[in-house]
Short mmCIF file of C-alpha atoms in Angstrom, two decimals:
data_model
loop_
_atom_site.label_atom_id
_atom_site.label_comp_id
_atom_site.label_asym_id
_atom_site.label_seq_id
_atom_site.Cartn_x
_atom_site.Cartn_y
_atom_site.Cartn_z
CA UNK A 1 4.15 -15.10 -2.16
CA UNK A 2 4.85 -11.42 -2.04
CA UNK A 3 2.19 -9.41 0.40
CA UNK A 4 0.95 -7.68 3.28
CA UNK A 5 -0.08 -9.47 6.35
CA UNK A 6 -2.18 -8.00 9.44
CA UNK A 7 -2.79 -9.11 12.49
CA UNK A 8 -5.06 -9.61 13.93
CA UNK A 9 -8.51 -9.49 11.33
CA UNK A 10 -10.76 -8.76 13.72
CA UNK A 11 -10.71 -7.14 17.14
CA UNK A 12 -12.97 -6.43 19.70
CA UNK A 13 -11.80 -4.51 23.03
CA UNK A 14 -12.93 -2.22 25.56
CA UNK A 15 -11.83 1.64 26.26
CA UNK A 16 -8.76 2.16 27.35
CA UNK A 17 -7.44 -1.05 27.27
CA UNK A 18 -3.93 -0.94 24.87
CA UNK A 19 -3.98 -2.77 22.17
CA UNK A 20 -1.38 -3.44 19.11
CA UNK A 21 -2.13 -4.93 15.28
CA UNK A 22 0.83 -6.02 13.37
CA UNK A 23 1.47 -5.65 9.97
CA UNK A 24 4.67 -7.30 8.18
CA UNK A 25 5.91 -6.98 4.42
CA UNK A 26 7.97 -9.70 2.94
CA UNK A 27 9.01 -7.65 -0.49
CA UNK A 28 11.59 -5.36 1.26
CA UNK A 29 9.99 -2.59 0.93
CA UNK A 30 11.15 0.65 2.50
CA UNK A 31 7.59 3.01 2.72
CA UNK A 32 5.08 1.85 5.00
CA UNK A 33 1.63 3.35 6.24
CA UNK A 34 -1.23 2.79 8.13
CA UNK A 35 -5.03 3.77 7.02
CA UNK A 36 -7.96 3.82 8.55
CA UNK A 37 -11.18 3.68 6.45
CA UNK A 38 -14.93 5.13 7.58
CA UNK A 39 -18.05 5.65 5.63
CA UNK A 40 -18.01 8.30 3.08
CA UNK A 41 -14.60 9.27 4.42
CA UNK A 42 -12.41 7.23 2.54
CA UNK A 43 -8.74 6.15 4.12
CA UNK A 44 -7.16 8.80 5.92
CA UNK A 45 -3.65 8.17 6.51
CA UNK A 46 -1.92 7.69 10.41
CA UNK A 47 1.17 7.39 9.58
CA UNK A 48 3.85 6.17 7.28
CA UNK A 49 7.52 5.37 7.68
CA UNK A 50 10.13 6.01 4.83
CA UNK A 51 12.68 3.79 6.35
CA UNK A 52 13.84 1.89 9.50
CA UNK A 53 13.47 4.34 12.55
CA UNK A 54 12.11 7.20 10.25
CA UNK A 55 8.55 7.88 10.62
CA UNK A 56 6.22 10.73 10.34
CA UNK A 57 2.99 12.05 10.52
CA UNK A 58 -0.25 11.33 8.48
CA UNK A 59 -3.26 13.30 8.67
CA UNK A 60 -5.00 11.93 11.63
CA UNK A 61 -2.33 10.56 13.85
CA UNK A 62 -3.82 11.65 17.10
CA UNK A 63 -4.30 8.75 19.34
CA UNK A 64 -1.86 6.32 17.55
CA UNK A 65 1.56 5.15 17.93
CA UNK A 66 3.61 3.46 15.52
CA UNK A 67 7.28 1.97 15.65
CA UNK A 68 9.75 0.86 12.88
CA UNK A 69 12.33 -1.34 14.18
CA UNK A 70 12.61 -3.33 11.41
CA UNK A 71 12.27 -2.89 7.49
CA UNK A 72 9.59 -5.62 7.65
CA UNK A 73 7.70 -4.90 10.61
CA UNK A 74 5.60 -2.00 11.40
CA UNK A 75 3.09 -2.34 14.22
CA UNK A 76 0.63 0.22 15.09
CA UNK A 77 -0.37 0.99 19.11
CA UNK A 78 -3.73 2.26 20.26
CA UNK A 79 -2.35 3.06 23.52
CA UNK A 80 -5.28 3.74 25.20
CA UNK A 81 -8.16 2.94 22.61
CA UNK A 82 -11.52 5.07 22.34
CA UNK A 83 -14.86 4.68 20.17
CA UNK A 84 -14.00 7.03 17.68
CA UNK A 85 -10.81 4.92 16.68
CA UNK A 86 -13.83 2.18 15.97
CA UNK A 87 -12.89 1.57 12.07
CA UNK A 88 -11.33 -0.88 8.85
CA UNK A 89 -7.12 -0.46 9.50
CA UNK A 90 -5.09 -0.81 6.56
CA UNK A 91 -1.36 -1.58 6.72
CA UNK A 92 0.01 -0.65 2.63
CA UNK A 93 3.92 -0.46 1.96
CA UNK A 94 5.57 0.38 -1.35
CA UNK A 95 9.21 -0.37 -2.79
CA UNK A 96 9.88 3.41 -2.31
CA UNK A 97 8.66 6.54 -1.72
CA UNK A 98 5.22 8.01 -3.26
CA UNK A 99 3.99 7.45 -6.22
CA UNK A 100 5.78 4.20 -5.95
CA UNK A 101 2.55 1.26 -6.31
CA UNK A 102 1.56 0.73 -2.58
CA UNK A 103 0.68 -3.26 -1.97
CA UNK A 104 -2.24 -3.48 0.58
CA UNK A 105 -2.77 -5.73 3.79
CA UNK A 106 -6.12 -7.41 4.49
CA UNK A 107 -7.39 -5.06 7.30
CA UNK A 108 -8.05 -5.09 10.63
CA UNK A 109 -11.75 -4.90 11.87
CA UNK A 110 -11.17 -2.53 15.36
CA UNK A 111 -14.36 -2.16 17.50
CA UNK A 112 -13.71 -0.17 20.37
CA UNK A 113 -17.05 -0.25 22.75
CA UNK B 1 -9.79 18.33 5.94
CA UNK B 2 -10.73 16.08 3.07
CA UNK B 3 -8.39 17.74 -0.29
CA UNK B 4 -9.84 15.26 -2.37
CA UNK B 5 -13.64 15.35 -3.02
CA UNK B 6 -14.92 12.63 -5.55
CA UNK B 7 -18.33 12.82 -7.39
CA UNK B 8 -20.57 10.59 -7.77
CA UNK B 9 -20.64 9.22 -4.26
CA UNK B 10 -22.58 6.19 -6.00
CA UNK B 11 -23.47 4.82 -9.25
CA UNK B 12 -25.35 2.13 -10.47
CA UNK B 13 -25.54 1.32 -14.09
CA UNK B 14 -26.76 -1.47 -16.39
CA UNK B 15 -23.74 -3.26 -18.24
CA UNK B 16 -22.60 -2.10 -20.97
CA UNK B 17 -23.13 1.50 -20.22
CA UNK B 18 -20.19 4.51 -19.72
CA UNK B 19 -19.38 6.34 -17.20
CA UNK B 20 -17.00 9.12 -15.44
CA UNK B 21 -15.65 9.48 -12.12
CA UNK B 22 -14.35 12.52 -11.05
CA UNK B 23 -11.50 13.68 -8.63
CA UNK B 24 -11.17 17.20 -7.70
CA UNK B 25 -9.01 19.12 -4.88
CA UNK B 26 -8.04 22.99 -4.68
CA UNK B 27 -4.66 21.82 -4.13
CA UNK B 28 -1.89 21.27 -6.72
CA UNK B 29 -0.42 17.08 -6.20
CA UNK B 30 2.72 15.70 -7.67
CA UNK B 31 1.09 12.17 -9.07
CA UNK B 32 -2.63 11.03 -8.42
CA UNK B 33 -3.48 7.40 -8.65
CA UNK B 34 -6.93 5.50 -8.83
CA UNK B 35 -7.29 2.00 -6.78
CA UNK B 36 -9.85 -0.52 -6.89
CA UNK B 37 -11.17 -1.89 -3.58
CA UNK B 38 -13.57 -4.97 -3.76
CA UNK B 39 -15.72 -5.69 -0.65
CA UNK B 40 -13.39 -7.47 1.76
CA UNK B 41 -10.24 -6.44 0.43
CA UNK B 42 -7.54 -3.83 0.63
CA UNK B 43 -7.36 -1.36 -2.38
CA UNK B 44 -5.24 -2.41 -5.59
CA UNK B 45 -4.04 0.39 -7.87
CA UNK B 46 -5.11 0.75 -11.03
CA UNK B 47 -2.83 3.43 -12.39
CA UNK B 48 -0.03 6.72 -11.64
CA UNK B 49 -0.41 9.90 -13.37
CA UNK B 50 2.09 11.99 -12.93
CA UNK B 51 2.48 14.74 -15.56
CA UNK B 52 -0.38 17.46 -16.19
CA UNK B 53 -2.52 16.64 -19.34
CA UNK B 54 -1.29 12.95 -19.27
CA UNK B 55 -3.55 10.65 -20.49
CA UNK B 56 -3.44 6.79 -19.48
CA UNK B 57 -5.62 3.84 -21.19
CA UNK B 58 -5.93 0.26 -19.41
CA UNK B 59 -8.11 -2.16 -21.74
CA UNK B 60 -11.39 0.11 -21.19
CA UNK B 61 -10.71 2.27 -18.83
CA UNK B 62 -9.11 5.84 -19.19
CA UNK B 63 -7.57 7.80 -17.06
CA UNK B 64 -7.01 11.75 -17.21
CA UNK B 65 -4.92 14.12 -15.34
CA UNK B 66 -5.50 17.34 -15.07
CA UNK B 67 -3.41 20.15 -16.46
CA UNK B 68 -2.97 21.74 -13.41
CA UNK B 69 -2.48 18.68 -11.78
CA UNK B 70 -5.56 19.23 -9.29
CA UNK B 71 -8.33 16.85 -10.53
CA UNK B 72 -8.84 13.71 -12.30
CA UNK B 73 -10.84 11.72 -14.04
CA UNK B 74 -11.59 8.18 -14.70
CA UNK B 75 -13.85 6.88 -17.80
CA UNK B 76 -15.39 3.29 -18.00
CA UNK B 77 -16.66 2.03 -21.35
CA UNK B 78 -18.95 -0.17 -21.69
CA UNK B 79 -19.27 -1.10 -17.78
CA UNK B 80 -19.17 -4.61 -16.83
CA UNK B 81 -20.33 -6.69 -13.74
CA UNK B 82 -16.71 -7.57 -12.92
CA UNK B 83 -16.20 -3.88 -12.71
CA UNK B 84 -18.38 -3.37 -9.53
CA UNK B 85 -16.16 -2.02 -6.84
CA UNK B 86 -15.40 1.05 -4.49
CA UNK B 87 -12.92 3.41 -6.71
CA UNK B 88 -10.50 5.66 -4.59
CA UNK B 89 -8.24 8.59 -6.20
CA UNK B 90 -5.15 9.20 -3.86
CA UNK B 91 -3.07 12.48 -4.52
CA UNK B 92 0.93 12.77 -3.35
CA UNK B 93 2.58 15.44 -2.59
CA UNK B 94 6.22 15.00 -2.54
CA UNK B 95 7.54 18.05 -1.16
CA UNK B 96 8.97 18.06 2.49
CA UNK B 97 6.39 15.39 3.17
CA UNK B 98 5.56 12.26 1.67
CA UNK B 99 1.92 11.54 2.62
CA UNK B 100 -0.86 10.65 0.85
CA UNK B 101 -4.38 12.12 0.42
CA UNK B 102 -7.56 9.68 -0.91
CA UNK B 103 -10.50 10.77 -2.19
CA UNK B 104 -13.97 9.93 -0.74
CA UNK B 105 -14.40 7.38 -2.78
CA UNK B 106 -16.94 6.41 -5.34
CA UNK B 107 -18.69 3.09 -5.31
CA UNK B 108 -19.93 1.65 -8.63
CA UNK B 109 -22.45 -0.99 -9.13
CA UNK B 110 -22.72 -2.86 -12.51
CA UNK B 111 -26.04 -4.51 -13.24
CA UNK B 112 -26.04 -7.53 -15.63
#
């Protein structure tokens, strides 16, 4: 079955302490992003990859990390995690490049306290 | 800095009723889609616009761009319960960067 998987679904941590959520693609698809999703501000992207090693900026990427080492994989690092990055994550990738359809993961509940 | 502002914030309406959504930003995008986002779930898209003016239909729901490619709209007929969800507009912009930009978001609740 073609999708989007996240790991984990839900996460509880403390400040400070790193943490990493996974999210894998198994329809070869070359764009990848990560979202994050708050009340009345609707997903703001972190930041997306076009391809293996390329990566860039979304519009709130302070505090994050991401890597793309693989076409599949493309995990995103809270390096040192704070209550403001409390939020629903959203790991989307597409066959290409925008306005290419992006496919959406489950989400990752993050509670930072 | 939200680009995309979306109005209403919320609706509730009794089934079989119409309704628009609306999607509006000061600045110009390449393609604007709507998704769907039911409680639980990540959003699904719905539809692509890409040309100014273009008009797309899917069963009863209709979907406008506008001709300066800087707002949108999205028309319901005759609402149903199974149309209940969170609706997101997301604009691209597709030179020298390839992000994208969602709209607040408007959540619609269908009333039997």
């Amino acid at each position: 079955e073609a999708q989007v998987t996240q790991n984990p679904r839900y996460l509880i941590t403390v400040t400070g302490k790193k943490l990493t959520v996974t999210c894998s693609q198994n329809m070869n698809h070359e764009y990848m992003s990560w979202y994050r999703q708050d009340p009345g501000l609707g997903l703001r992207q972190i930041y997306y990859s076009m391809n293996v090693e390329v990566t860039d900026k979304g519009d709130v990427p302070e505090g994050y990390k991401v890597s793309r080492k693989e076409k599949r994989n493309f995990p995103l690092i809270l390096e040192s995690p704070s209550p403001n990055q409390t939020s629903l994550y959203f790991c989307a990738s597409s066959l290409s490049r925008p306005p290419a359809e992006q496919y959406f993961g489950p989400g990752t509940r993050l509670t930072v306290t | 800095t939200q680009l995309l502002e979306q109005s209403p914030q919320f609706l509730s309406i009794q089934e079989g009723e119409n309704l628009t959504v609306y999607c509006n930003s000061s600045s110009v995008f390449s393609s604007l889609q709507w998704y769907r986002q039911e409680p639980g779930e990540g959003p699904v898209l719905l539809v692509t616009v890409v040309t100014g003016g273009e008009v797309k239909k899917l069963k009863r729901l209709t979907f406008q761009f506008g001709d300066a490619r800087k707002d949108s709209s999205l028309h319901i007929t005759a609402a149903q319960p199974g149309d209940t969800g969170l609706y997101l507009c997301a604009g691209a912009r597709t030179s020298g960067t390839y992000k994208y930009i969602f709209g607040t978001g408007t959540r619609l609740k269908v009333l039997a």
